[in-house]
mmCIF file of C-alpha atoms in Angstrom:
data_model
loop_
_atom_site.group_PDB
_atom_site.id
_atom_site.type_symbol
_atom_site.label_atom_id
_atom_site.label_comp_id
_atom_site.label_asym_id
_atom_site.label_seq_id
_atom_site.Cartn_x
_atom_site.Cartn_y
_atom_site.Cartn_z
ATOM 1 C CA MET A 24 71.935 86.909 118.790
ATOM 2 C CA ASN A 25 74.154 89.226 116.531
ATOM 3 C CA SER A 26 72.936 92.325 115.131
ATOM 4 C CA PHE A 27 73.446 93.991 111.634
ATOM 5 C CA GLY A 28 72.481 96.745 109.743
ATOM 6 C CA ILE A 29 72.269 97.226 105.798
ATOM 7 C CA VAL A 30 73.656 100.864 103.957
ATOM 8 C CA THR A 31 74.781 102.388 102.086
ATOM 9 C CA PHE A 32 78.017 104.543 102.567
ATOM 10 C CA LEU A 33 78.518 107.869 100.138
ATOM 11 C CA GLN A 34 82.131 107.160 99.894
ATOM 12 C CA GLU A 35 83.570 103.956 99.465
ATOM 13 C CA TYR A 36 85.044 102.650 102.758
ATOM 14 C CA PRO A 37 86.570 99.274 103.214
ATOM 15 C CA THR A 38 85.735 95.566 104.466
ATOM 16 C CA ASN A 39 86.624 95.706 108.342
ATOM 17 C CA PHE A 40 86.672 99.577 108.221
ATOM 18 C CA GLU A 41 85.185 100.893 112.024
ATOM 19 C CA PHE A 42 83.298 103.830 113.193
ATOM 20 C CA ASN A 43 82.276 105.188 116.472
ATOM 21 C CA LYS A 44 78.198 104.662 115.997
ATOM 22 C CA ASP A 45 77.584 108.521 116.824
ATOM 23 C CA LEU A 46 80.464 109.826 114.373
ATOM 24 C CA ARG A 47 78.234 107.941 111.089
ATOM 25 C CA PRO A 48 80.263 107.715 107.787
ATOM 26 C CA LEU A 49 77.088 109.835 105.698
ATOM 27 C CA HIS A 50 74.844 106.770 104.534
ATOM 28 C CA ILE A 51 71.667 105.601 103.757
ATOM 29 C CA THR A 52 69.907 103.340 105.268
ATOM 30 C CA GLN A 53 68.908 100.002 103.541
ATOM 31 C CA MET A 54 67.315 98.164 106.661
ATOM 32 C CA ASP A 55 67.492 99.212 110.326
ATOM 33 C CA THR A 56 68.517 96.919 112.495
ATOM 34 C CA PHE A 57 67.701 93.165 112.724
ATOM 35 C CA THR A 58 69.222 90.420 114.933
ATOM 36 C CA THR A 59 69.431 87.013 114.417
ATOM 37 C CA LYS A 60 71.088 83.507 115.197
ATOM 38 C CA LYS A 61 72.001 83.720 111.760
ATOM 39 C CA SER A 62 76.090 83.932 111.381
ATOM 40 C CA PRO A 63 77.117 86.740 108.993
ATOM 41 C CA ASN A 64 77.827 84.345 106.116
ATOM 42 C CA ILE A 65 75.105 83.278 105.781
ATOM 43 C CA ILE A 66 72.956 87.096 105.873
ATOM 44 C CA ILE A 67 75.766 88.076 103.164
ATOM 45 C CA ASN A 68 75.051 84.955 100.859
ATOM 46 C CA SER A 69 71.591 85.793 101.529
ATOM 47 C CA LEU A 70 71.889 89.106 100.310
ATOM 48 C CA GLN A 71 74.771 88.280 97.261
ATOM 49 C CA ALA A 72 72.026 86.125 95.862
ATOM 50 C CA ALA A 73 68.833 88.289 96.230
ATOM 51 C CA LEU A 74 71.129 90.699 94.494
ATOM 52 C CA LYS A 75 73.098 89.270 91.903
ATOM 53 C CA ASP A 76 71.920 91.115 89.218
ATOM 54 C CA PHE A 77 69.979 94.099 90.543
ATOM 55 C CA PRO A 78 71.023 97.191 88.780
ATOM 56 C CA VAL A 79 72.450 100.255 89.953
ATOM 57 C CA VAL A 80 70.353 102.971 91.684
ATOM 58 C CA SER A 81 69.903 106.406 90.915
ATOM 59 C CA THR A 82 67.730 109.212 93.241
ATOM 60 C CA ARG A 83 67.984 112.670 94.085
ATOM 61 C CA VAL A 84 67.409 114.845 97.242
ATOM 62 C CA GLU A 85 63.773 115.499 97.345
ATOM 63 C CA SER A 86 63.721 117.955 100.672
ATOM 64 C CA LYS A 87 65.049 118.520 103.967
ATOM 65 C CA GLN A 88 63.209 116.987 106.936
ATOM 66 C CA MET A 89 63.230 116.377 110.563
ATOM 67 C CA LEU A 90 63.046 112.817 111.897
ATOM 68 C CA GLY A 91 63.597 111.346 115.540
ATOM 69 C CA PRO A 92 60.202 111.292 117.643
ATOM 70 C CA GLN A 93 61.434 114.972 118.844
ATOM 71 C CA LYS A 94 61.434 115.593 115.162
ATOM 72 C CA ASN A 95 65.201 117.193 116.211
ATOM 73 C CA ILE A 96 66.707 115.045 113.652
ATOM 74 C CA PRO A 97 67.641 116.733 110.565
ATOM 75 C CA VAL A 98 67.701 114.115 106.929
ATOM 76 C CA LEU A 99 67.874 115.132 103.590
ATOM 77 C CA LYS A 100 64.690 112.827 102.094
ATOM 78 C CA LEU A 101 65.806 110.652 99.335
ATOM 79 C CA GLU A 102 63.012 110.766 96.593
ATOM 80 C CA THR A 103 61.790 107.062 97.052
ATOM 81 C CA THR A 104 61.690 105.520 93.014
ATOM 82 C CA ALA A 105 60.207 102.478 92.089
ATOM 83 C CA ARG A 106 64.220 101.018 91.671
ATOM 84 C CA LEU A 107 65.465 102.442 95.472
ATOM 85 C CA LYS A 108 61.762 100.895 96.882
ATOM 86 C CA LEU A 109 61.984 97.704 94.688
ATOM 87 C CA LEU A 110 65.982 97.483 96.472
ATOM 88 C CA HIS A 111 64.652 98.222 100.109
ATOM 89 C CA GLU A 112 61.860 95.902 99.456
ATOM 90 C CA THR A 113 64.533 92.899 97.754
ATOM 91 C CA ILE A 114 66.868 93.264 100.698
ATOM 92 C CA VAL A 115 64.303 92.468 103.124
ATOM 93 C CA GLY A 116 62.243 90.065 101.552
ATOM 94 C CA ALA A 117 66.064 87.978 102.123
ATOM 95 C CA MET A 118 65.973 89.011 105.627
ATOM 96 C CA LYS A 119 62.197 87.941 105.907
ATOM 97 C CA ASN A 120 63.226 84.985 104.821
ATOM 98 C CA LEU A 121 66.082 84.168 107.161
ATOM 99 C CA ASN A 122 63.510 84.502 109.821
ATOM 100 C CA VAL A 123 65.796 87.469 111.586
ATOM 101 C CA GLU A 124 63.927 89.630 113.849
ATOM 102 C CA PHE A 125 63.495 93.542 113.246
ATOM 103 C CA LYS A 126 63.915 95.941 115.620
ATOM 104 C CA ARG A 127 61.718 98.912 114.124
ATOM 105 C CA PRO A 128 59.311 96.810 112.374
ATOM 106 C CA PHE A 129 57.000 99.751 111.496
ATOM 107 C CA ILE A 130 59.398 101.360 109.342
ATOM 108 C CA LEU A 131 59.592 98.832 106.637
ATOM 109 C CA GLY A 132 57.945 98.465 103.572
ATOM 110 C CA ASN A 133 55.268 101.119 102.771
ATOM 111 C CA ASN A 134 57.044 103.402 105.944
ATOM 112 C CA PHE A 135 60.589 102.771 104.144
ATOM 113 C CA LEU A 136 61.768 106.472 104.246
ATOM 114 C CA PRO A 137 65.144 106.250 102.058
ATOM 115 C CA HIS A 138 67.328 109.694 104.001
ATOM 116 C CA ILE A 139 70.670 110.777 104.238
ATOM 117 C CA THR A 140 71.376 112.121 108.217
ATOM 118 C CA ILE A 141 72.936 115.913 107.475
ATOM 119 C CA ASN A 142 75.995 116.439 109.734
ATOM 120 C CA PRO A 143 78.706 118.447 109.298
ATOM 121 C CA SER A 144 80.699 116.966 105.998
ATOM 122 C CA LEU A 145 77.442 117.287 103.773
ATOM 123 C CA ASN A 146 77.240 119.125 101.074
ATOM 124 C CA LEU A 147 74.801 117.502 99.045
ATOM 125 C CA GLN A 148 71.261 120.450 98.253
ATOM 126 C CA ILE A 149 68.396 119.591 96.857
ATOM 127 C CA ASN A 150 67.579 118.391 93.757
ATOM 128 C CA ASP A 151 71.394 116.616 93.824
ATOM 129 C CA LYS A 152 71.560 113.315 92.465
ATOM 130 C CA THR A 153 73.643 110.543 94.121
ATOM 131 C CA ILE A 154 73.776 106.777 92.742
ATOM 132 C CA ILE A 155 73.375 103.520 95.108
ATOM 133 C CA SER A 156 76.033 101.207 93.537
ATOM 134 C CA SER A 157 76.829 99.346 96.715
ATOM 135 C CA ILE A 158 75.222 98.243 99.965
ATOM 136 C CA CYS A 159 77.224 97.221 103.151
ATOM 137 C CA VAL A 160 76.685 95.163 106.130
ATOM 138 C CA ILE A 161 77.156 96.342 108.911
ATOM 139 C CA ASP A 162 78.043 94.430 112.457
ATOM 140 C CA LYS A 163 76.081 96.314 115.248
ATOM 141 C CA ASN A 164 76.791 93.610 117.896
ATOM 142 C CA ASN A 165 79.798 96.598 119.817
ATOM 143 C CA PRO A 166 77.120 98.928 121.362
ATOM 144 C CA ASN A 167 80.131 101.754 121.026
ATOM 145 C CA THR A 168 81.638 101.084 117.271
ATOM 146 C CA ARG A 169 80.626 99.585 114.035
ATOM 147 C CA GLN A 170 82.441 97.685 111.392
ATOM 148 C CA ILE A 171 81.110 96.216 107.773
ATOM 149 C CA ILE A 172 81.491 92.872 107.268
ATOM 150 C CA ALA A 173 80.566 93.199 103.562
ATOM 151 C CA THR A 174 80.139 95.315 100.518
ATOM 152 C CA ILE A 175 78.168 93.988 97.981
ATOM 153 C CA LYS A 176 78.137 95.721 94.693
ATOM 154 C CA LEU A 177 74.879 95.887 92.267
ATOM 155 C CA SER A 178 74.823 95.710 88.494
#
């Protein structure tokens, strides 16, 4: 089984860019980890078709929150605009059509909570706007590193 995730990075990185799973670049998780026997190309082609005419999404930082089972992970919660929710639903729908297995299905759909995990390089404040102009498909097969295998631009 192959393991993937779908995110938007707050700055651009090239395809094949690798990073340590514990030192991830700033990102918005569009869809959490999922597994499938499908090839990366099938995943990418499905997302490209689903997002072919999808417009760029604008949102803003809404509040600071603590997430995680122990509520010890500081994040910046993003405003869940109609377009951001539709982006999430479109991505999830494309993956459901491929019968992928979602690692944590309870955080999809109505439980989607768009956020950016706070780290020392974060310089966003409440009410700051952020633009989502692409999504990246992340290979999560290596237990220690992650790799961008595709960037899909929005219209």
